Short mmCIF file of N, CA and C in Angstrom, two decimals:
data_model
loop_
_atom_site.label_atom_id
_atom_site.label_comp_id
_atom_site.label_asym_id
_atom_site.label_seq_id
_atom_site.Cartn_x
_atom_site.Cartn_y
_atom_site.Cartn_z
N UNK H 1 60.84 -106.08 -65.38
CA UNK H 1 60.18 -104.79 -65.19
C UNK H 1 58.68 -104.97 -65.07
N UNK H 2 58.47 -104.48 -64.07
CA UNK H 2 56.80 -104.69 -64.00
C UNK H 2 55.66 -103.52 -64.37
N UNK H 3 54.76 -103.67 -64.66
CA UNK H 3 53.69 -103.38 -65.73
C UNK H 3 52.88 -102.41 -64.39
N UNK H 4 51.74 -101.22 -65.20
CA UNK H 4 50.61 -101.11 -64.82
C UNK H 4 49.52 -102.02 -63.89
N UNK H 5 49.22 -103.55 -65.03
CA UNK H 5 48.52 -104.09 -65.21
C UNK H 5 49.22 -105.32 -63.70
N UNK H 6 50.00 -105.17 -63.65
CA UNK H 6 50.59 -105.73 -62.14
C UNK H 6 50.15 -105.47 -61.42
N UNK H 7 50.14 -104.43 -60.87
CA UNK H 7 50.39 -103.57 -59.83
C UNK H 7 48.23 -103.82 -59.15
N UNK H 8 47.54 -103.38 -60.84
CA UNK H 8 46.36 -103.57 -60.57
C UNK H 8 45.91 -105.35 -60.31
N UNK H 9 46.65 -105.93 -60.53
CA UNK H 9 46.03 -107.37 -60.36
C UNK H 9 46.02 -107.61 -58.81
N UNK H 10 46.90 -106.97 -58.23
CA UNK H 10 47.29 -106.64 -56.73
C UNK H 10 46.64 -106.30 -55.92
N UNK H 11 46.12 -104.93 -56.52
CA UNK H 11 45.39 -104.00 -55.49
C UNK H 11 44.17 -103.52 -55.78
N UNK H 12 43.57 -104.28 -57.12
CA UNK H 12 42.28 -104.26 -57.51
C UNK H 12 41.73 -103.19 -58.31
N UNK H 13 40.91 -103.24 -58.80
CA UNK H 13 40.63 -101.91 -59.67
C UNK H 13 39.26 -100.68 -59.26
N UNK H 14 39.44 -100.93 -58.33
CA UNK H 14 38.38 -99.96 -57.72
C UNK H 14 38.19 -98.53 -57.39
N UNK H 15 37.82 -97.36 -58.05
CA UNK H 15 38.43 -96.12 -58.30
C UNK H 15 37.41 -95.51 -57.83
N UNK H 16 37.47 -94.51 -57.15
CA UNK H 16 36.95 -93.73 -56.12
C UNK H 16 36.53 -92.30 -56.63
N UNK H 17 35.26 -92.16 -57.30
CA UNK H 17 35.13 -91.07 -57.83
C UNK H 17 33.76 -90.10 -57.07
N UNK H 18 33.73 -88.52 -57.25
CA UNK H 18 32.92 -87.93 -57.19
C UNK H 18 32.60 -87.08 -58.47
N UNK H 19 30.99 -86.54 -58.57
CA UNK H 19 30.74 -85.81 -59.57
C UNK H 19 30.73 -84.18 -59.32
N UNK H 20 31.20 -83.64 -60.47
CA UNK H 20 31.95 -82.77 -60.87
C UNK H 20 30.69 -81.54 -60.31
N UNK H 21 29.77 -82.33 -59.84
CA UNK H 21 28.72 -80.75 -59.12
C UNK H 21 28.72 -80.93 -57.88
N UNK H 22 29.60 -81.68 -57.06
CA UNK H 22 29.10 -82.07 -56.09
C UNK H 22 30.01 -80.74 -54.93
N UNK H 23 29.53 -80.54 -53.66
CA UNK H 23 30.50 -79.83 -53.08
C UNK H 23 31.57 -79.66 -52.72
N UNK H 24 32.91 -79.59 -52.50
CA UNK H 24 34.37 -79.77 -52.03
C UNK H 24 34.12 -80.13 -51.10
N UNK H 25 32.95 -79.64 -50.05
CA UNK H 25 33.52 -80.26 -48.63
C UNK H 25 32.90 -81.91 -48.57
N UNK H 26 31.94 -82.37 -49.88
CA UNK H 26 31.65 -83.44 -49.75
C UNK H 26 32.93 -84.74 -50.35
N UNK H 27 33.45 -84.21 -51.17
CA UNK H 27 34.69 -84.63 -52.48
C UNK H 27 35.77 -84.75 -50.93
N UNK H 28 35.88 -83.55 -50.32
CA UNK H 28 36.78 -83.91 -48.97
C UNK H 28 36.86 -84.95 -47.58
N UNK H 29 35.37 -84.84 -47.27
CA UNK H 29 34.66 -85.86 -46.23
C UNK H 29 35.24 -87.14 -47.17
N UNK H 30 34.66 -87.93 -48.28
CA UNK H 30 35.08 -88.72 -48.80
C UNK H 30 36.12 -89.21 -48.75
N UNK H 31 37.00 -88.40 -49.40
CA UNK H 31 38.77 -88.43 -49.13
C UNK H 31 38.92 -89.12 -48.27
N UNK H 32 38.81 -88.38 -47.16
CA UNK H 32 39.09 -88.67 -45.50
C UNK H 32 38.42 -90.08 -44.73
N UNK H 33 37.26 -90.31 -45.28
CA UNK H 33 36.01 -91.56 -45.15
C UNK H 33 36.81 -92.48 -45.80
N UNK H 34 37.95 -92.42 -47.08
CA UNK H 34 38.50 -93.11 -47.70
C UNK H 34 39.80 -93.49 -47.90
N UNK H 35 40.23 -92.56 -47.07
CA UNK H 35 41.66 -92.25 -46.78
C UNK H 35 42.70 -92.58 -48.09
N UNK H 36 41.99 -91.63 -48.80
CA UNK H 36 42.86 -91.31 -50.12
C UNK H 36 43.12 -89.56 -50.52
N UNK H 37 43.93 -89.60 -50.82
CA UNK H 37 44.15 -88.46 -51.53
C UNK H 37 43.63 -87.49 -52.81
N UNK H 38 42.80 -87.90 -53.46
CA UNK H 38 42.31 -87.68 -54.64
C UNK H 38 41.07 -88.73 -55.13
N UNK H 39 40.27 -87.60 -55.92
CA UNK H 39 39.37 -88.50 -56.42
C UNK H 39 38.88 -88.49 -57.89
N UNK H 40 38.52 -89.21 -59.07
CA UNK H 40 38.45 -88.80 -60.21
C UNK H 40 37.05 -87.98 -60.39
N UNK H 41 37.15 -87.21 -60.83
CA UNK H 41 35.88 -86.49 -60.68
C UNK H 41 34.83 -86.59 -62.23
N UNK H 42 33.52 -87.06 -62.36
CA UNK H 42 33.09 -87.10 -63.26
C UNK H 42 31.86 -86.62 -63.79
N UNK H 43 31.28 -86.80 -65.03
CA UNK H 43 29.99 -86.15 -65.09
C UNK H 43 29.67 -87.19 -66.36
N UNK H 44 28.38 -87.86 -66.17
CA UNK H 44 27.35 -88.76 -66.56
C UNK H 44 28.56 -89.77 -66.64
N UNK H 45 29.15 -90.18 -65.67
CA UNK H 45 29.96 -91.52 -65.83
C UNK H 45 31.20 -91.13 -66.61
N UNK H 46 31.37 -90.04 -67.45
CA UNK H 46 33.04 -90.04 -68.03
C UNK H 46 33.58 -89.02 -67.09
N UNK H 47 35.07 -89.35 -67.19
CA UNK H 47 35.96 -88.92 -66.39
C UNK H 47 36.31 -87.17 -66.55
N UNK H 48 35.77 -86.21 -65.91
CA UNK H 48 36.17 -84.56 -66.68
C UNK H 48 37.14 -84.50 -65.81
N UNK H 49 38.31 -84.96 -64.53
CA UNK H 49 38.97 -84.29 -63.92
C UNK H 49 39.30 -84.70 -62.58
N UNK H 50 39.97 -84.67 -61.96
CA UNK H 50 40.51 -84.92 -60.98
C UNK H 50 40.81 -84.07 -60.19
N UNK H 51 40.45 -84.16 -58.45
CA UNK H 51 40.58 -83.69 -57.33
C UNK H 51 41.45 -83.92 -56.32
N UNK H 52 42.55 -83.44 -56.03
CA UNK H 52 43.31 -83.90 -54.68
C UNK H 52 43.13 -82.74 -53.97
N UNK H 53 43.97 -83.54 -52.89
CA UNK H 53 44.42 -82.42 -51.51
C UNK H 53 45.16 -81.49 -52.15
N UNK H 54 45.78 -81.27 -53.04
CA UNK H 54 46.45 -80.22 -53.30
C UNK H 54 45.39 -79.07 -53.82
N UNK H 55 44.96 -79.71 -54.77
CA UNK H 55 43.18 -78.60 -55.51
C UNK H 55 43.00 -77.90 -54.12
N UNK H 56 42.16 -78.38 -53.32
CA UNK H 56 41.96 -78.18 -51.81
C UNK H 56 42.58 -77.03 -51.31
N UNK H 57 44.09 -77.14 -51.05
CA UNK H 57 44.41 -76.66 -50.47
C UNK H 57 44.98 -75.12 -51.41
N UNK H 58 45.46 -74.96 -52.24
CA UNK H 58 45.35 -74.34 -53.18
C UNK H 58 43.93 -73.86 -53.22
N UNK H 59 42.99 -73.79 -53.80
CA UNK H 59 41.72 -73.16 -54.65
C UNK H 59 40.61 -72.86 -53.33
N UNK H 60 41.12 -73.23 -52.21
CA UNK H 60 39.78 -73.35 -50.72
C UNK H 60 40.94 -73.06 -49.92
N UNK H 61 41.75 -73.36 -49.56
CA UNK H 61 42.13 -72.36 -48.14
C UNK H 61 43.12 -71.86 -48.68
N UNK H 62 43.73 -71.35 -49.52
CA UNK H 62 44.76 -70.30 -49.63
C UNK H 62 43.85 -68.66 -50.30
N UNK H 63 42.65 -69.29 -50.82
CA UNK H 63 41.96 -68.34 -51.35
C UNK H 63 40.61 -68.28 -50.53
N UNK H 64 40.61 -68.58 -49.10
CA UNK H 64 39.31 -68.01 -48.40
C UNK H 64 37.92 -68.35 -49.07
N UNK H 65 38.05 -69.53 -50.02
CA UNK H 65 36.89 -69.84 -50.02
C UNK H 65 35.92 -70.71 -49.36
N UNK H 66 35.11 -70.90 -49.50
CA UNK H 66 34.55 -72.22 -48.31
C UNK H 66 33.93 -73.42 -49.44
N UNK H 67 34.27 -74.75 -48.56
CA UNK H 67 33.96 -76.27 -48.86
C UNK H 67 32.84 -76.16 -49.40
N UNK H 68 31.82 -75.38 -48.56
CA UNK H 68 31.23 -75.79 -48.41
C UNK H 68 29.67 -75.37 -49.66
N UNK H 69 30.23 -73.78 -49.91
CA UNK H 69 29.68 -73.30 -51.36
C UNK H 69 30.58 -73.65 -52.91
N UNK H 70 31.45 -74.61 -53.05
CA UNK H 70 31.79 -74.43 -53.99
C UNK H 70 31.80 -75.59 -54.47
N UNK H 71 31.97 -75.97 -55.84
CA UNK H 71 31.68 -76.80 -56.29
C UNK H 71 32.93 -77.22 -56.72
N UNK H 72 32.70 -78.63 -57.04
CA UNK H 72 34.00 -79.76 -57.35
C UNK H 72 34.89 -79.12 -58.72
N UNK H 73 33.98 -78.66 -59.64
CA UNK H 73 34.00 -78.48 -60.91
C UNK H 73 35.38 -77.16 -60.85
N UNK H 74 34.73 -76.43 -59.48
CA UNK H 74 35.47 -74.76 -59.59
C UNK H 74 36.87 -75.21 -59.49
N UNK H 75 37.32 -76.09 -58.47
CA UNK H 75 38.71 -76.61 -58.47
C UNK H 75 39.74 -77.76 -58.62
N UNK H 76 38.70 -78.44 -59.48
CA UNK H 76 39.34 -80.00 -60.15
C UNK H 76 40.84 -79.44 -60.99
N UNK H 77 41.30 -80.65 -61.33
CA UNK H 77 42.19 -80.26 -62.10
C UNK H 77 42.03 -80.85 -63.50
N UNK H 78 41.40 -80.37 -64.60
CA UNK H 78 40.77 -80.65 -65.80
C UNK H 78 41.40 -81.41 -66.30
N UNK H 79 42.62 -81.47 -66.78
CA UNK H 79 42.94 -82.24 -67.82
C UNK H 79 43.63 -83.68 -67.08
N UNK H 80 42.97 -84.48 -67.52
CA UNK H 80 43.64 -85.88 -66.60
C UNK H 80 44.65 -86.67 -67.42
N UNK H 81 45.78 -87.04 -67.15
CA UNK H 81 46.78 -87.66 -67.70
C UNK H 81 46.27 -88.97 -67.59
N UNK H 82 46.32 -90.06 -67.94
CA UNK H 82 45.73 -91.91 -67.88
C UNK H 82 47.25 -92.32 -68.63
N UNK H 83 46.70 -93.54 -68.22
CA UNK H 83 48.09 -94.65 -68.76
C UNK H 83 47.01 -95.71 -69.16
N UNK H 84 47.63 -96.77 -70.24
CA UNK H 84 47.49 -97.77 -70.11
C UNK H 84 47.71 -99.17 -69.67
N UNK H 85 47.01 -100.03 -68.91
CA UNK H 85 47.63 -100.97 -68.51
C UNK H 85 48.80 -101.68 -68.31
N UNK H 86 49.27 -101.51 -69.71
CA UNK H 86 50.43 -102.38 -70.13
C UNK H 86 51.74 -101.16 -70.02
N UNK H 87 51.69 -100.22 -69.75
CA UNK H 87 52.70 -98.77 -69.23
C UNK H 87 53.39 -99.66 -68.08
N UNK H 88 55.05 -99.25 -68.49
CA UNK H 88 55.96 -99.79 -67.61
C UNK H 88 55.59 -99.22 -66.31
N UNK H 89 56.25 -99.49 -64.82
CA UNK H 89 56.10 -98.86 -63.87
C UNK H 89 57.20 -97.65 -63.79
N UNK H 90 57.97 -97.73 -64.57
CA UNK H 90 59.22 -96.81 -64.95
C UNK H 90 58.91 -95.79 -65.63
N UNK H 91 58.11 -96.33 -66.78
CA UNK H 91 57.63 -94.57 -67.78
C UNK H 91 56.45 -94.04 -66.48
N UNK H 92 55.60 -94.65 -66.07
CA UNK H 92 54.71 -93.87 -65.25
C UNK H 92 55.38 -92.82 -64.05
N UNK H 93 56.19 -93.49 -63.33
CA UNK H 93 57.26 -92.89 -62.75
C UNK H 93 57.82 -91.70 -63.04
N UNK H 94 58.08 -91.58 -64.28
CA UNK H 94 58.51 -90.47 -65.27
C UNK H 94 57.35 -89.37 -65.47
N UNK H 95 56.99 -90.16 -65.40
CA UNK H 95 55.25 -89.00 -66.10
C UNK H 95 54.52 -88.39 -64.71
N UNK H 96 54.90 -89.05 -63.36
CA UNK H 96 54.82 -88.41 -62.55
C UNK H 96 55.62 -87.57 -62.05
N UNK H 97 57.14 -87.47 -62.20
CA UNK H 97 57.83 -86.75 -62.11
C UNK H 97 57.93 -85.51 -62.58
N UNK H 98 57.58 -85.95 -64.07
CA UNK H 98 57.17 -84.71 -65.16
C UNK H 98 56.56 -83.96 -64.67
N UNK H 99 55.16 -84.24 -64.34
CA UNK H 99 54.05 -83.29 -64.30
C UNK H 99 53.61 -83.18 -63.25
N UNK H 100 54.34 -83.32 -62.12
CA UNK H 100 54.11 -83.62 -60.70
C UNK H 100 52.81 -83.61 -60.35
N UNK H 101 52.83 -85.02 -60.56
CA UNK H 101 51.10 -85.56 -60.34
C UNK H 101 51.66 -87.25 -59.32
N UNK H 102 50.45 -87.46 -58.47
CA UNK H 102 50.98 -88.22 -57.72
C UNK H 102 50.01 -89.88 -58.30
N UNK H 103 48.85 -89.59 -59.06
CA UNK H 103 47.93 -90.47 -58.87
C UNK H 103 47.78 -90.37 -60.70
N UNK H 104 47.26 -91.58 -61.14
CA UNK H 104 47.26 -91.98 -63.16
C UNK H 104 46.22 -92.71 -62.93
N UNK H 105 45.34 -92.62 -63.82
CA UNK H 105 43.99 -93.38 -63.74
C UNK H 105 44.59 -94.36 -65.02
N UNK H 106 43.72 -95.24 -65.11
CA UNK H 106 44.03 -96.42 -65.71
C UNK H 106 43.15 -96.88 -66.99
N UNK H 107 43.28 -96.64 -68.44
CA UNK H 107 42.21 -96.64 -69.51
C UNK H 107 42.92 -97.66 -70.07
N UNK H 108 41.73 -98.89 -70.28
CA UNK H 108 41.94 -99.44 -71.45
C UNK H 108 40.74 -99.53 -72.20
N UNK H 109 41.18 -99.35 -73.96
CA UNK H 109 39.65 -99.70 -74.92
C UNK H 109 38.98 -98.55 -74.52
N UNK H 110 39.10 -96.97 -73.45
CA UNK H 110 38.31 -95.98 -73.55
C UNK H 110 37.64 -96.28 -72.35
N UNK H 111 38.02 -97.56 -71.11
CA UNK H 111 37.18 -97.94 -70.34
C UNK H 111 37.73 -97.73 -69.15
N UNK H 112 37.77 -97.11 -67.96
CA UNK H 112 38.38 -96.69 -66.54
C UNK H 112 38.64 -98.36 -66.21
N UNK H 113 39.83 -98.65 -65.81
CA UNK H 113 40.16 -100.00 -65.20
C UNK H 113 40.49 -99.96 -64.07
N UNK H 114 41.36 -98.90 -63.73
CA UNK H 114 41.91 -98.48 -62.79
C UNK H 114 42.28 -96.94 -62.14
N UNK H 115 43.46 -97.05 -61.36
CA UNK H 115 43.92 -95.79 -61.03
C UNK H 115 45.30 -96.50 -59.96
N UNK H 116 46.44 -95.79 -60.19
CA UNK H 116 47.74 -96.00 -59.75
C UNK H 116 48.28 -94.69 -59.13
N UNK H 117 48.87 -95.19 -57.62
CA UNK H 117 49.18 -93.74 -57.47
C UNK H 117 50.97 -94.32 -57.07
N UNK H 118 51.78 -92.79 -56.44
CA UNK H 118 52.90 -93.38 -56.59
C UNK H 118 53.30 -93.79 -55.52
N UNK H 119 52.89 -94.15 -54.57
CA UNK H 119 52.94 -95.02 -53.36
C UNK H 119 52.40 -96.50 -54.46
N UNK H 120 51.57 -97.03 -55.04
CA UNK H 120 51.37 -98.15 -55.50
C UNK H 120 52.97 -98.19 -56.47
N UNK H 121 53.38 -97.78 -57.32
CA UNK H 121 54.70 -97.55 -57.84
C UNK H 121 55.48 -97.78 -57.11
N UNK H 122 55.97 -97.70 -56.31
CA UNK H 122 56.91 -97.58 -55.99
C UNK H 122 57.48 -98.82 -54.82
N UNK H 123 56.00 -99.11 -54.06
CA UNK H 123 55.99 -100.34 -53.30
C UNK H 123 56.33 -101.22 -54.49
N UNK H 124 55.68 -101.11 -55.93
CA UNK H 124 56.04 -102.39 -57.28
C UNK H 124 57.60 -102.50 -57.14
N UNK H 125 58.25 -101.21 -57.33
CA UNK H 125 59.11 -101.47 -57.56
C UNK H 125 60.34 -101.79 -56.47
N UNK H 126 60.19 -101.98 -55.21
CA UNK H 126 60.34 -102.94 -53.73
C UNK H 126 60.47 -103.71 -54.18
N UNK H 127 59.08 -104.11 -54.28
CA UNK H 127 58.97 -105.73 -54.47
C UNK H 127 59.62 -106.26 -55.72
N UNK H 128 59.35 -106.22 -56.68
CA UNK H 128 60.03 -105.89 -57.93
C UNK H 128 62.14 -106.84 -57.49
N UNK H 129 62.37 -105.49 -57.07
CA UNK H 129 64.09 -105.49 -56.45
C UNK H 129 63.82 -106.60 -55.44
N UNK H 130 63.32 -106.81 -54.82
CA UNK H 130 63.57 -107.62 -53.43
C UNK H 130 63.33 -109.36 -54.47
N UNK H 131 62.14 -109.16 -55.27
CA UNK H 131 62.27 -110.40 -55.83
C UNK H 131 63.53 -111.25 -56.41
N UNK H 132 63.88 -109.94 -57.22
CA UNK H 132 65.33 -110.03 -57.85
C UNK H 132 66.59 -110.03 -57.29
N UNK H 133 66.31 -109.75 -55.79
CA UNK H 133 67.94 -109.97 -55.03
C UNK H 133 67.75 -111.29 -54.85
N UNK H 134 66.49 -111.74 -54.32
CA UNK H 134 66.48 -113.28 -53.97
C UNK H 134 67.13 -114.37 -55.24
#
């Protein structure tokens, strides 16, 4: 069974954040400049929250607001779920299922290491099986 801490030895630990005053349509350009889905959103370096395409699309175009006056803060999604490293790829799995969240940032010691989303999951667990048929 393979680990968190796998998955990141893989694909590196490099986490893609904006701050929590910044505009949506800038938090969006990014996205797209980055071709990710979400970004952790922060203020003086700690983590307050997280932004996807879903925030987006929800809180700015279902409600007529614009990118371009509003701030990151108005439609993050506050409370951030994290894993630690050593988290099976199976309980995370779970915890995305749970709380239908697609992306887990990665804390160890209180320190951002990472971030796992479930496209990284799930390719683990491919490879994972394919190792094990061989």
């Amino acid at each position: 069974m393979g680990r968190v801490a796998d998955i990141l030895a893989k694909k590196g630990n490099q986490v893609h954040t904006i701050e929590r005053t910044a505009m949506v349509f800038d938090a969006v350009k990014k996205m797209v400049e980055l071709n990710t889905g979400s970004l952790l959103v922060t203020q003086g370096g700690e983590i307050c929250g997280i932004i996807s395409e879903r925030d987006y699309l929800r809180n700015i175009a279902l409600e007529g607001r614009t990118s371009k006056t509003t701030q990151v803060r108005e439609i993050m999604t506050p409370n951030v779920i994290c894993v630690d490293p050593n988290y099976m790829i199976e309980e995370c799995m779970a915890i995305m299922t749970e709380k239908r969240i697609r992306h887990l940032p990665v804390v160890e010691g209180g320190k951002l290491v990472g971030l796992v989303s479930i496209g990284d999951l799930v390719k683990q667990l491919s490879s994972d099986q394919k190792r094990e048929i061989q």
